[in-house]
mmCIF file of C-alpha atoms in Angstrom:
data_model
loop_
_atom_site.group_PDB
_atom_site.id
_atom_site.type_symbol
_atom_site.label_atom_id
_atom_site.label_comp_id
_atom_site.label_asym_id
_atom_site.label_seq_id
_atom_site.Cartn_x
_atom_site.Cartn_y
_atom_site.Cartn_z
ATOM 1 C CA MET A 1 48.520 44.943 -50.080
ATOM 2 C CA LYS A 2 50.634 42.951 -47.431
ATOM 3 C CA ILE A 3 53.866 43.843 -46.978
ATOM 4 C CA LEU A 4 55.791 41.168 -45.842
ATOM 5 C CA ARG A 5 59.300 42.913 -44.948
ATOM 6 C CA ARG A 6 60.610 46.604 -45.170
ATOM 7 C CA ASP A 7 64.608 46.523 -45.933
ATOM 8 C CA PHE A 8 65.092 50.762 -46.940
ATOM 9 C CA VAL A 9 65.519 54.063 -45.740
ATOM 10 C CA ARG A 10 64.076 57.400 -47.256
ATOM 11 C CA ASP A 11 66.638 58.663 -50.315
ATOM 12 C CA GLY A 12 68.594 55.479 -49.996
ATOM 13 C CA PRO A 13 68.640 51.932 -51.782
ATOM 14 C CA GLY A 14 66.660 48.827 -50.305
ATOM 15 C CA SER A 15 63.826 46.148 -51.053
ATOM 16 C CA VAL A 16 60.644 45.534 -50.013
ATOM 17 C CA LYS A 17 58.683 41.892 -49.767
ATOM 18 C CA LEU A 18 55.170 42.094 -51.113
ATOM 19 C CA MET A 19 52.218 40.450 -52.078
ATOM 20 C CA ALA A 20 49.303 41.715 -53.856
ATOM 21 C CA GLU A 21 45.931 40.476 -52.163
ATOM 22 C CA ASP A 22 43.446 42.283 -54.758
ATOM 23 C CA SER A 23 43.505 43.796 -58.363
ATOM 24 C CA ASP A 24 44.151 47.427 -56.815
ATOM 25 C CA ASP A 25 47.183 45.912 -55.168
ATOM 26 C CA LEU A 26 48.238 45.413 -58.354
ATOM 27 C CA TRP A 27 47.310 48.784 -60.075
ATOM 28 C CA PHE A 28 49.439 50.177 -57.096
ATOM 29 C CA THR A 29 52.416 47.969 -57.743
ATOM 30 C CA TYR A 30 52.631 49.186 -61.292
ATOM 31 C CA ASN A 31 52.445 52.538 -60.073
ATOM 32 C CA LEU A 32 55.396 51.753 -57.611
ATOM 33 C CA ILE A 33 57.226 50.235 -59.843
ATOM 34 C CA ALA A 34 59.811 51.756 -62.534
ATOM 35 C CA PRO A 35 62.359 50.930 -65.281
ATOM 36 C CA GLY A 36 65.879 50.345 -63.717
ATOM 37 C CA ASP A 37 64.242 48.412 -60.146
ATOM 38 C CA SER A 38 64.461 44.909 -60.229
ATOM 39 C CA VAL A 39 61.942 42.487 -59.266
ATOM 40 C CA MET A 40 62.936 38.606 -57.884
ATOM 41 C CA ALA A 41 60.148 36.099 -58.255
ATOM 42 C CA PHE A 42 59.417 32.476 -58.870
ATOM 43 C CA THR A 43 58.894 31.856 -62.572
ATOM 44 C CA SER A 44 58.151 28.214 -64.390
ATOM 45 C CA ARG A 45 60.608 27.525 -67.365
ATOM 46 C CA LYS A 46 60.364 24.462 -69.642
ATOM 47 C CA VAL A 47 63.242 22.092 -69.677
ATOM 48 C CA LEU A 48 63.927 18.801 -71.488
ATOM 49 C CA LYS A 49 65.540 15.549 -69.977
ATOM 50 C CA GLU A 50 66.520 12.300 -71.404
ATOM 51 C CA LYS A 51 63.665 9.654 -69.960
ATOM 52 C CA GLY A 52 64.943 7.905 -67.532
ATOM 53 C CA ASN A 53 67.474 10.316 -66.450
ATOM 54 C CA SER A 54 67.172 13.280 -63.836
ATOM 55 C CA LYS A 55 69.740 15.562 -65.710
ATOM 56 C CA ARG A 56 67.622 18.425 -67.247
ATOM 57 C CA VAL A 57 68.971 20.760 -70.106
ATOM 58 C CA ASP A 58 67.084 24.281 -70.875
ATOM 59 C CA SER A 59 64.986 23.258 -74.377
ATOM 60 C CA GLU A 60 66.089 26.884 -75.858
ATOM 61 C CA ARG A 61 69.582 25.598 -75.498
ATOM 62 C CA VAL A 62 68.390 22.428 -77.567
ATOM 63 C CA ALA A 63 66.710 24.017 -80.052
ATOM 64 C CA SER A 64 69.557 26.496 -80.673
ATOM 65 C CA LYS A 65 71.295 23.206 -81.097
ATOM 66 C CA LEU A 66 68.901 21.323 -83.800
ATOM 67 C CA GLU A 67 68.496 24.595 -85.876
ATOM 68 C CA ASP A 68 72.772 24.880 -86.164
ATOM 69 C CA SER A 69 72.664 21.300 -86.724
ATOM 70 C CA ASP A 70 70.074 21.908 -89.242
ATOM 71 C CA SER A 71 72.041 24.558 -91.057
ATOM 72 C CA ASP A 72 75.100 23.027 -91.565
ATOM 73 C CA SER A 73 73.734 20.109 -93.124
ATOM 74 C CA ASP A 74 71.142 22.172 -95.574
ATOM 75 C CA GLN A 75 72.682 25.108 -96.633
ATOM 76 C CA PRO A 76 74.835 25.513 -99.634
ATOM 77 C CA VAL A 77 78.125 26.700 -99.400
ATOM 78 C CA ASP A 78 79.184 30.474 -99.171
ATOM 79 C CA SER A 79 82.657 31.878 -98.693
ATOM 80 C CA LYS A 80 81.077 34.851 -96.852
ATOM 81 C CA ARG A 81 79.202 32.640 -95.043
ATOM 82 C CA VAL A 82 81.892 30.300 -93.743
ATOM 83 C CA ALA A 83 84.365 32.804 -93.138
ATOM 84 C CA SER A 84 81.989 34.682 -90.840
ATOM 85 C CA LYS A 85 80.689 30.951 -89.269
ATOM 86 C CA LYS A 86 84.431 30.451 -88.151
ATOM 87 C CA ARG A 87 84.363 33.433 -86.154
ATOM 88 C CA GLY A 88 82.012 32.164 -84.230
ATOM 89 C CA ASP A 89 82.423 28.461 -84.532
ATOM 90 C CA SER A 90 85.241 29.034 -81.941
ATOM 91 C CA LYS A 91 83.144 30.614 -79.396
ATOM 92 C CA ASN A 92 80.238 28.347 -79.644
ATOM 93 C CA ARG A 93 82.011 24.847 -79.933
ATOM 94 C CA GLY A 94 82.567 24.570 -76.171
ATOM 95 C CA ASN A 95 78.985 24.749 -75.044
ATOM 96 C CA ARG A 96 77.982 22.621 -78.192
ATOM 97 C CA LYS A 97 80.702 19.944 -76.747
ATOM 98 C CA ARG A 98 79.292 20.562 -73.063
ATOM 99 C CA LEU A 99 75.284 20.476 -74.578
ATOM 100 C CA ASP A 100 76.141 16.692 -76.385
ATOM 101 C CA ASP A 101 78.109 15.666 -73.293
ATOM 102 C CA GLU A 102 74.903 16.501 -71.331
ATOM 103 C CA LEU A 103 72.484 14.529 -73.999
ATOM 104 C CA ASP A 104 72.626 11.396 -75.623
ATOM 105 C CA ASP A 105 70.813 11.964 -78.933
ATOM 106 C CA SER A 106 69.919 7.642 -79.019
ATOM 107 C CA LYS A 107 68.009 8.566 -75.784
ATOM 108 C CA PRO A 108 64.333 9.900 -75.897
ATOM 109 C CA LEU A 109 63.639 13.322 -74.737
ATOM 110 C CA VAL A 110 60.613 14.235 -72.763
ATOM 111 C CA SER A 111 60.207 18.025 -71.342
ATOM 112 C CA GLU A 112 58.848 18.641 -67.941
ATOM 113 C CA ARG A 113 57.924 22.410 -66.541
ATOM 114 C CA ILE A 114 60.194 23.441 -63.675
ATOM 115 C CA THR A 115 59.692 26.531 -61.099
ATOM 116 C CA LEU A 116 62.704 28.856 -60.472
ATOM 117 C CA LYS A 117 63.559 31.873 -58.527
ATOM 118 C CA LEU A 118 64.800 34.861 -60.891
ATOM 119 C CA GLU A 119 65.496 38.566 -60.394
ATOM 120 C CA VAL A 120 64.972 40.598 -63.244
ATOM 121 C CA LYS A 121 66.178 44.046 -63.864
ATOM 122 C CA ILE A 122 62.945 46.062 -64.948
ATOM 123 C CA GLU A 123 63.036 47.177 -68.779
ATOM 124 C CA GLU A 124 59.341 47.070 -69.396
ATOM 125 C CA VAL A 125 55.794 47.063 -67.726
ATOM 126 C CA ASN A 126 52.522 45.858 -69.015
ATOM 127 C CA TYR A 127 49.565 45.980 -66.822
ATOM 128 C CA ASP A 128 46.711 43.316 -67.583
ATOM 129 C CA LYS A 129 43.653 44.704 -66.343
ATOM 130 C CA ASP A 130 41.280 41.309 -67.571
ATOM 131 C CA GLY A 131 43.800 38.735 -66.281
ATOM 132 C CA ASP A 132 44.976 40.141 -62.636
ATOM 133 C CA VAL A 133 48.592 40.426 -63.630
ATOM 134 C CA LEU A 134 51.559 42.514 -64.420
ATOM 135 C CA ARG A 135 54.300 41.038 -66.973
ATOM 136 C CA ILE A 136 57.615 42.398 -66.588
ATOM 137 C CA LEU A 137 60.313 41.698 -68.933
ATOM 138 C CA GLY A 138 64.001 42.669 -68.725
ATOM 139 C CA THR A 139 67.189 41.240 -68.000
ATOM 140 C CA ASN A 140 68.561 38.146 -65.709
ATOM 141 C CA ILE A 141 70.720 39.295 -62.857
ATOM 142 C CA LEU A 142 70.373 36.175 -60.578
ATOM 143 C CA GLU A 143 72.880 33.072 -61.474
ATOM 144 C CA ASN A 144 70.984 29.811 -62.720
ATOM 145 C CA GLU A 145 72.051 26.829 -64.051
ATOM 146 C CA HIS A 146 68.721 27.867 -66.619
ATOM 147 C CA VAL A 147 68.794 31.112 -67.516
ATOM 148 C CA PRO A 148 72.298 32.731 -67.917
ATOM 149 C CA LEU A 149 73.252 36.486 -66.459
ATOM 150 C CA GLY A 150 71.974 39.075 -68.888
ATOM 151 C CA ALA A 151 69.400 37.036 -70.601
ATOM 152 C CA TYR A 152 66.239 38.809 -71.219
ATOM 153 C CA HIS A 153 63.423 36.867 -69.609
ATOM 154 C CA SER A 154 59.786 37.977 -68.544
ATOM 155 C CA LEU A 155 57.783 37.446 -64.925
ATOM 156 C CA GLU A 156 54.116 37.534 -64.008
ATOM 157 C CA LEU A 157 53.401 38.707 -60.933
ATOM 158 C CA VAL A 158 49.853 37.791 -59.628
ATOM 159 C CA LEU A 159 47.498 37.751 -57.012
ATOM 160 C CA LYS A 160 48.518 35.843 -53.598
ATOM 161 C CA ARG A 161 51.879 35.148 -55.176
ATOM 162 C CA ARG A 162 55.006 37.028 -53.098
ATOM 163 C CA PHE A 163 57.749 39.208 -55.014
ATOM 164 C CA LEU A 164 60.710 41.510 -53.681
ATOM 165 C CA LEU A 165 61.483 44.664 -55.288
ATOM 166 C CA ARG A 166 64.443 46.902 -55.414
ATOM 167 C CA LYS A 167 65.221 50.099 -55.639
ATOM 168 C CA LYS A 168 68.376 52.291 -55.999
ATOM 169 C CA ILE A 169 66.623 55.160 -54.137
ATOM 170 C CA TRP A 170 62.978 55.145 -52.504
ATOM 171 C CA ASP A 171 62.069 58.682 -52.769
ATOM 172 C CA LEU A 172 59.223 60.212 -51.172
ATOM 173 C CA LEU A 173 56.842 59.399 -54.311
ATOM 174 C CA ALA A 174 57.764 55.767 -54.221
ATOM 175 C CA ILE A 175 57.127 55.910 -50.015
ATOM 176 C CA ASP A 176 54.032 57.356 -50.481
ATOM 177 C CA THR A 177 52.372 55.066 -53.021
ATOM 178 C CA LEU A 178 54.025 52.446 -50.791
ATOM 179 C CA ASN A 179 51.855 53.456 -47.868
ATOM 180 C CA GLN A 180 48.689 54.099 -50.439
ATOM 181 C CA ALA A 181 48.979 50.509 -51.223
ATOM 182 C CA LYS A 182 49.220 49.217 -47.300
ATOM 183 C CA HIS A 183 46.326 51.283 -45.928
ATOM 184 C CA HIS A 184 43.510 51.162 -49.199
ATOM 185 C CA ASN A 185 40.570 49.350 -48.505
ATOM 186 C CA SER A 186 39.403 48.948 -52.020
ATOM 187 C CA SER A 187 37.347 51.878 -52.366
ATOM 188 C CA ALA A 188 36.979 53.714 -55.363
ATOM 189 C CA ASP A 189 35.043 56.930 -55.658
ATOM 190 C CA LEU A 190 33.320 56.348 -59.104
ATOM 191 C CA ALA A 191 32.477 53.619 -61.093
ATOM 192 C CA VAL A 192 31.339 54.358 -65.178
ATOM 193 C CA VAL A 193 29.716 52.497 -67.845
ATOM 194 C CA LEU A 194 30.592 54.084 -70.876
ATOM 195 C CA MET A 195 27.957 52.612 -73.381
ATOM 196 C CA GLN A 196 26.493 52.995 -76.807
ATOM 197 C CA GLU A 197 24.702 50.175 -78.704
ATOM 198 C CA GLY A 198 26.967 47.331 -79.484
ATOM 199 C CA HIS A 199 29.935 48.531 -77.476
ATOM 200 C CA ALA A 200 30.329 49.493 -73.906
ATOM 201 C CA GLN A 201 33.216 49.535 -71.403
ATOM 202 C CA ILE A 202 33.742 50.068 -67.569
ATOM 203 C CA PHE A 203 35.889 52.161 -65.624
ATOM 204 C CA HIS A 204 36.544 53.352 -62.140
ATOM 205 C CA VAL A 205 38.062 56.388 -61.662
ATOM 206 C CA GLY A 206 42.005 56.178 -62.231
ATOM 207 C CA LYS A 207 42.014 52.742 -64.301
ATOM 208 C CA SER A 208 39.445 50.951 -66.627
ATOM 209 C CA VAL A 209 38.102 47.475 -65.488
ATOM 210 C CA GLY A 210 37.343 44.783 -68.168
ATOM 211 C CA ALA A 211 38.066 44.463 -71.662
ATOM 212 C CA PRO A 212 35.406 46.674 -73.872
ATOM 213 C CA ILE A 213 32.222 44.737 -74.502
ATOM 214 C CA GLU A 214 31.544 44.316 -77.835
ATOM 215 C CA THR A 215 27.963 42.720 -79.567
ATOM 216 C CA SER A 216 27.193 43.018 -83.084
ATOM 217 C CA ILE A 217 23.921 44.342 -83.432
ATOM 218 C CA PRO A 218 21.750 45.369 -86.983
ATOM 219 C CA ASN A 219 19.959 48.014 -87.924
ATOM 220 C CA ARG A 220 16.448 48.479 -85.764
ATOM 221 C CA LYS A 221 14.252 47.411 -88.327
ATOM 222 C CA HIS A 222 15.770 44.320 -89.115
ATOM 223 C CA ALA A 223 13.964 41.320 -87.238
ATOM 224 C CA GLY A 224 17.125 40.607 -85.009
ATOM 225 C CA TYR A 225 17.503 44.060 -83.693
ATOM 226 C CA GLU A 226 15.675 43.328 -80.194
ATOM 227 C CA PRO A 227 17.440 40.173 -79.644
ATOM 228 C CA ALA A 228 20.927 41.555 -79.998
ATOM 229 C CA LEU A 229 20.281 44.355 -78.034
ATOM 230 C CA LYS A 230 18.799 41.911 -75.273
ATOM 231 C CA LYS A 231 21.720 39.832 -75.597
ATOM 232 C CA PHE A 232 24.624 43.097 -75.436
ATOM 233 C CA PHE A 233 22.494 44.091 -71.938
ATOM 234 C CA GLU A 234 22.888 40.965 -70.632
ATOM 235 C CA ASN A 235 26.831 40.830 -71.499
ATOM 236 C CA VAL A 236 27.150 44.622 -69.690
ATOM 237 C CA VAL A 237 25.066 43.363 -66.620
ATOM 238 C CA ARG A 238 27.728 40.418 -66.125
ATOM 239 C CA ALA A 239 30.339 43.059 -66.738
ATOM 240 C CA PHE A 240 28.880 45.027 -64.076
ATOM 241 C CA LEU A 241 27.885 42.524 -61.466
ATOM 242 C CA LYS A 242 32.170 41.343 -62.297
ATOM 243 C CA HIS A 243 33.786 44.611 -61.673
ATOM 244 C CA VAL A 244 31.277 47.070 -59.492
ATOM 245 C CA ASP A 245 31.014 46.469 -55.820
ATOM 246 C CA LEU A 246 28.224 48.980 -55.222
ATOM 247 C CA SER A 247 29.187 48.758 -51.049
ATOM 248 C CA VAL A 248 32.668 50.190 -51.491
ATOM 249 C CA VAL A 249 32.074 52.866 -54.516
ATOM 250 C CA ARG A 250 30.422 56.146 -53.772
ATOM 251 C CA CYS A 251 28.522 56.447 -57.150
ATOM 252 C CA VAL A 252 27.664 54.621 -60.648
ATOM 253 C CA VAL A 253 27.144 56.498 -63.673
ATOM 254 C CA ILE A 254 25.804 54.936 -66.829
ATOM 255 C CA ALA A 255 26.642 57.526 -69.959
ATOM 256 C CA SER A 256 25.799 56.972 -73.497
ATOM 257 C CA PRO A 257 24.321 58.968 -76.369
ATOM 258 C CA GLY A 258 20.790 58.754 -77.312
ATOM 259 C CA PHE A 259 18.814 56.282 -74.981
ATOM 260 C CA THR A 260 20.711 53.898 -74.638
ATOM 261 C CA LYS A 261 21.469 54.954 -71.363
ATOM 262 C CA ASP A 262 17.901 54.522 -70.052
ATOM 263 C CA GLN A 263 17.381 51.450 -72.160
ATOM 264 C CA PHE A 264 20.200 49.391 -70.227
ATOM 265 C CA HIS A 265 18.984 51.065 -66.590
ATOM 266 C CA ARG A 266 15.985 49.692 -67.256
ATOM 267 C CA HIS A 267 17.316 46.165 -68.169
ATOM 268 C CA LEU A 268 19.379 46.352 -64.979
ATOM 269 C CA LEU A 269 16.607 47.432 -62.483
ATOM 270 C CA LEU A 270 14.851 44.564 -63.766
ATOM 271 C CA GLU A 271 17.566 41.688 -63.897
ATOM 272 C CA ALA A 272 18.276 42.645 -60.049
ATOM 273 C CA GLU A 273 14.399 42.637 -59.133
ATOM 274 C CA ARG A 274 13.953 39.379 -60.843
ATOM 275 C CA ARG A 275 17.572 37.879 -59.578
ATOM 276 C CA GLU A 276 17.179 39.399 -55.777
ATOM 277 C CA LEU A 277 20.285 41.487 -56.228
ATOM 278 C CA ARG A 278 20.079 43.664 -53.117
ATOM 279 C CA ALA A 279 23.087 45.112 -53.692
ATOM 280 C CA ILE A 280 21.873 46.909 -56.880
ATOM 281 C CA THR A 281 17.795 47.327 -55.658
ATOM 282 C CA GLU A 282 19.137 48.979 -52.650
ATOM 283 C CA ASN A 283 21.068 51.374 -54.210
ATOM 284 C CA LYS A 284 19.741 52.629 -56.844
ATOM 285 C CA SER A 285 19.756 55.651 -56.410
ATOM 286 C CA ARG A 286 23.181 56.105 -56.044
ATOM 287 C CA ILE A 287 22.949 55.287 -60.357
ATOM 288 C CA LEU A 288 23.166 58.070 -62.560
ATOM 289 C CA LEU A 289 22.478 58.586 -65.815
ATOM 290 C CA VAL A 290 24.638 61.176 -67.845
ATOM 291 C CA HIS A 291 24.472 62.268 -71.924
ATOM 292 C CA ALA A 292 27.995 61.404 -73.641
ATOM 293 C CA ASN A 293 28.409 62.120 -77.255
ATOM 294 C CA SER A 294 30.006 58.736 -77.679
ATOM 295 C CA GLY A 295 30.430 55.061 -75.791
ATOM 296 C CA TYR A 296 34.166 54.702 -76.490
ATOM 297 C CA ARG A 297 37.276 55.961 -73.746
ATOM 298 C CA HIS A 298 37.497 59.403 -75.050
ATOM 299 C CA SER A 299 34.283 60.600 -73.642
ATOM 300 C CA LEU A 300 34.992 59.914 -70.111
ATOM 301 C CA GLY A 301 36.401 63.542 -69.816
ATOM 302 C CA GLU A 302 33.003 64.854 -70.675
ATOM 303 C CA VAL A 303 31.148 62.217 -68.093
ATOM 304 C CA LEU A 304 33.409 63.168 -65.142
ATOM 305 C CA SER A 305 32.936 66.500 -65.712
ATOM 306 C CA ASP A 306 29.476 66.694 -65.971
ATOM 307 C CA PRO A 307 27.704 68.757 -62.755
ATOM 308 C CA LYS A 308 25.500 65.726 -61.532
ATOM 309 C CA VAL A 309 28.546 64.139 -61.280
ATOM 310 C CA ILE A 310 31.146 66.318 -59.897
ATOM 311 C CA LYS A 311 28.097 66.865 -57.226
ATOM 312 C CA MET A 312 28.464 63.276 -56.221
ATOM 313 C CA ILE A 313 32.260 63.031 -55.761
ATOM 314 C CA GLN A 314 32.839 66.377 -54.658
ATOM 315 C CA ASP A 315 35.779 66.229 -52.236
ATOM 316 C CA THR A 316 37.201 63.541 -53.324
ATOM 317 C CA LYS A 317 40.503 63.441 -54.970
ATOM 318 C CA ALA A 318 39.042 62.069 -58.264
ATOM 319 C CA SER A 319 37.175 65.567 -58.218
ATOM 320 C CA LYS A 320 39.530 67.306 -56.988
ATOM 321 C CA GLU A 321 41.858 66.380 -60.285
ATOM 322 C CA VAL A 322 39.288 66.785 -62.673
ATOM 323 C CA ASN A 323 38.648 70.442 -60.780
ATOM 324 C CA ALA A 324 42.494 71.449 -60.943
ATOM 325 C CA LEU A 325 42.930 70.805 -64.793
ATOM 326 C CA LYS A 326 39.344 72.379 -66.055
ATOM 327 C CA ASP A 327 40.238 75.244 -64.118
ATOM 328 C CA PHE A 328 43.682 74.996 -65.854
ATOM 329 C CA PHE A 329 42.415 74.943 -69.069
ATOM 330 C CA THR A 330 39.547 77.779 -67.839
ATOM 331 C CA MET A 331 42.471 79.872 -66.825
ATOM 332 C CA PHE A 332 44.808 79.417 -69.787
ATOM 333 C CA ASP A 333 42.343 81.061 -72.011
ATOM 334 C CA LYS A 334 41.185 83.477 -69.507
ATOM 335 C CA ASP A 335 44.165 84.625 -68.249
ATOM 336 C CA PRO A 336 47.337 83.433 -70.121
ATOM 337 C CA TYR A 337 49.705 85.060 -67.647
ATOM 338 C CA ARG A 338 48.252 83.129 -64.503
ATOM 339 C CA ALA A 339 48.873 79.475 -66.191
ATOM 340 C CA CYS A 340 51.835 77.821 -67.958
ATOM 341 C CA TYR A 341 52.581 74.346 -69.199
ATOM 342 C CA GLY A 342 55.720 72.823 -70.094
ATOM 343 C CA PRO A 343 58.767 71.609 -68.064
ATOM 344 C CA LYS A 344 60.939 75.422 -68.811
ATOM 345 C CA HIS A 345 57.913 77.293 -68.261
ATOM 346 C CA VAL A 346 56.889 75.580 -64.914
ATOM 347 C CA GLU A 347 60.090 75.890 -63.200
ATOM 348 C CA PHE A 348 60.365 79.475 -64.156
ATOM 349 C CA ALA A 349 56.980 79.547 -62.416
ATOM 350 C CA HIS A 350 58.751 78.034 -59.404
ATOM 351 C CA GLU A 351 61.511 80.150 -58.811
ATOM 352 C CA GLN A 352 59.398 83.141 -59.259
ATOM 353 C CA LYS A 353 57.294 81.506 -56.025
ATOM 354 C CA ALA A 354 54.350 81.656 -58.215
ATOM 355 C CA ILE A 355 52.974 78.258 -58.294
ATOM 356 C CA GLN A 356 49.506 77.656 -56.333
ATOM 357 C CA THR A 357 48.526 74.264 -58.146
ATOM 358 C CA LEU A 358 51.371 72.127 -59.545
ATOM 359 C CA LEU A 359 49.585 69.551 -62.246
ATOM 360 C CA ILE A 360 52.098 66.422 -63.292
ATOM 361 C CA THR A 361 51.608 63.262 -64.759
ATOM 362 C CA ASP A 362 52.762 60.313 -63.223
ATOM 363 C CA GLU A 363 54.883 59.408 -66.899
ATOM 364 C CA LEU A 364 57.682 62.243 -65.555
ATOM 365 C CA PHE A 365 58.004 59.947 -62.322
ATOM 366 C CA LYS A 366 58.459 56.320 -64.554
ATOM 367 C CA ASN A 367 61.931 56.785 -65.623
ATOM 368 C CA SER A 368 65.024 54.814 -65.313
ATOM 369 C CA ASP A 369 67.111 58.070 -64.941
ATOM 370 C CA VAL A 370 67.014 57.948 -61.380
ATOM 371 C CA GLN A 371 68.267 61.904 -61.597
ATOM 372 C CA LYS A 372 65.795 62.615 -63.660
ATOM 373 C CA ARG A 373 63.155 60.909 -61.588
ATOM 374 C CA LYS A 374 64.329 62.948 -58.520
ATOM 375 C CA LYS A 375 63.974 66.073 -60.325
ATOM 376 C CA TYR A 376 60.906 65.539 -60.123
ATOM 377 C CA VAL A 377 60.050 64.393 -56.765
ATOM 378 C CA ASP A 378 62.062 67.247 -55.433
ATOM 379 C CA PHE A 379 59.989 69.609 -57.589
ATOM 380 C CA VAL A 380 56.934 68.621 -55.801
ATOM 381 C CA GLU A 381 57.735 68.425 -52.475
ATOM 382 C CA SER A 382 59.345 72.206 -53.178
ATOM 383 C CA VAL A 383 56.228 73.374 -54.583
ATOM 384 C CA LYS A 384 54.397 71.932 -51.103
ATOM 385 C CA GLN A 385 57.150 73.500 -48.985
ATOM 386 C CA LEU A 386 56.131 76.807 -50.854
ATOM 387 C CA GLY A 387 52.207 76.506 -49.757
ATOM 388 C CA GLY A 388 51.561 75.097 -52.874
ATOM 389 C CA GLU A 389 49.018 72.208 -54.075
ATOM 390 C CA ALA A 390 50.167 69.264 -56.146
ATOM 391 C CA PHE A 391 48.220 67.042 -58.102
ATOM 392 C CA ILE A 392 49.838 63.805 -59.449
ATOM 393 C CA PHE A 393 47.265 62.549 -62.403
ATOM 394 C CA SER A 394 47.415 58.682 -63.520
ATOM 395 C CA SER A 395 48.849 58.281 -67.063
ATOM 396 C CA MET A 396 46.004 55.697 -67.738
ATOM 397 C CA HIS A 397 43.552 57.857 -66.670
ATOM 398 C CA VAL A 398 41.682 60.161 -69.191
ATOM 399 C CA SER A 399 42.333 63.623 -66.887
ATOM 400 C CA GLY A 400 45.979 62.332 -67.045
ATOM 401 C CA GLU A 401 45.733 61.652 -70.955
ATOM 402 C CA GLN A 402 44.479 64.991 -71.494
ATOM 403 C CA LEU A 403 47.641 66.666 -69.254
ATOM 404 C CA ALA A 404 50.163 64.692 -71.571
ATOM 405 C CA LYS A 405 49.036 66.338 -74.447
ATOM 406 C CA HIS A 406 50.180 69.468 -72.579
ATOM 407 C CA THR A 407 53.680 67.547 -72.297
ATOM 408 C CA GLY A 408 52.949 66.053 -68.839
ATOM 409 C CA ILE A 409 53.547 69.140 -66.737
ATOM 410 C CA ALA A 410 51.178 72.525 -66.190
ATOM 411 C CA ALA A 411 50.695 75.326 -63.371
ATOM 412 C CA LEU A 412 47.943 77.555 -62.247
ATOM 413 C CA LEU A 413 50.147 80.497 -60.689
ATOM 414 C CA ARG A 414 49.293 83.264 -57.861
ATOM 415 C CA PHE A 415 49.873 86.272 -59.639
ATOM 416 C CA PRO A 416 50.403 87.077 -63.474
ATOM 417 C CA LEU A 417 53.787 86.357 -64.859
ATOM 418 C CA PRO A 418 54.404 88.388 -68.325
ATOM 419 C CA ASP A 419 57.579 87.805 -68.717
ATOM 420 C CA ILE A 420 57.655 83.984 -69.583
ATOM 421 C CA ASP A 421 56.827 84.527 -73.071
ATOM 422 C CA ASP A 422 60.517 85.030 -73.438
ATOM 423 C CA ILE A 423 61.135 81.807 -72.597
ATOM 424 C CA GLU A 424 61.475 78.902 -75.144
ATOM 425 C CA MET A 425 59.448 76.013 -74.706
#
């Protein structure tokens, strides 16, 4: 991530000007921004103007005017509708008159797309991993002749395009995320090709990359089975070459039920030899084959818990998170007074200075309520100050999804707390 300007202090308001240089930077940006923040960026909007006239009018305003005109002329008279319309007419008459003054109905209109700068107060953020784009939806807070204040608008954050992010409070979590984005080197601990006949998807630990690969494959006894399977493998190889860089990932796992993984592995190595793909042929020892019950996302946790995979990625952040979650479930079954989940139970354990390991999802920090976000940031910091360890799980990773099913916050304890059962969840 390229940080072009920083203008903030810890636990205070401020802004940062950024430019995402690769898809991982967009991933960090997704984790950095939260509802209630604002983003300023350039966007485009379609406007109409009279042919031969430089004056532009927003196309949505014209469409609204035409709809009003059509409804006035085409609809039958309704006394209730007329009464309601009169109340709004006085408010809109001035706007329509100004629009009539701007446009001459006798002259043809032509459309053009212009670039303008908007600042949007964030309400929703969507991460499109396939298109390398973040889509932000919110209300405009920067006055502009084409987009009124308070109007809903979307912004797209893409690679190599600058944007400004403002926050009311730059807390420790936000600053840590920003620093990680600045210093990351596009590396990943693990890439997983999760597949079954006709379906495959590629994951990097922490996120999925690329859309699922789907190919219709007939029954094995059908004459078209072999060609369809070969086409499917070719599609997966194409996605593999696009999303997996063996110069930066530590390990690649191919997982499937049955023998699909073995068949694809042979196909991949043969293709690498034929096309002289040295990155694959020279690193084939780092490709593991692991059993999975299905080729769908829910089997990813099973793959990450495989002893061969854990050994390959030991001492990495991903491995520590997977082990911490596994330890929590094991302890909860074995000695339930030394493990707890739910905000009230975990807070009680912290008051007793009992938390050894805190597990929490990043969804609890993506809150438009600044005070709630601050509460969890301070909570994590307090656990660390008392000698505990804290893991923040990505809600888009399978381990984060598992934790979310248990309220999104859990803890392993230094000593048993039998009294914890007396506290309502």
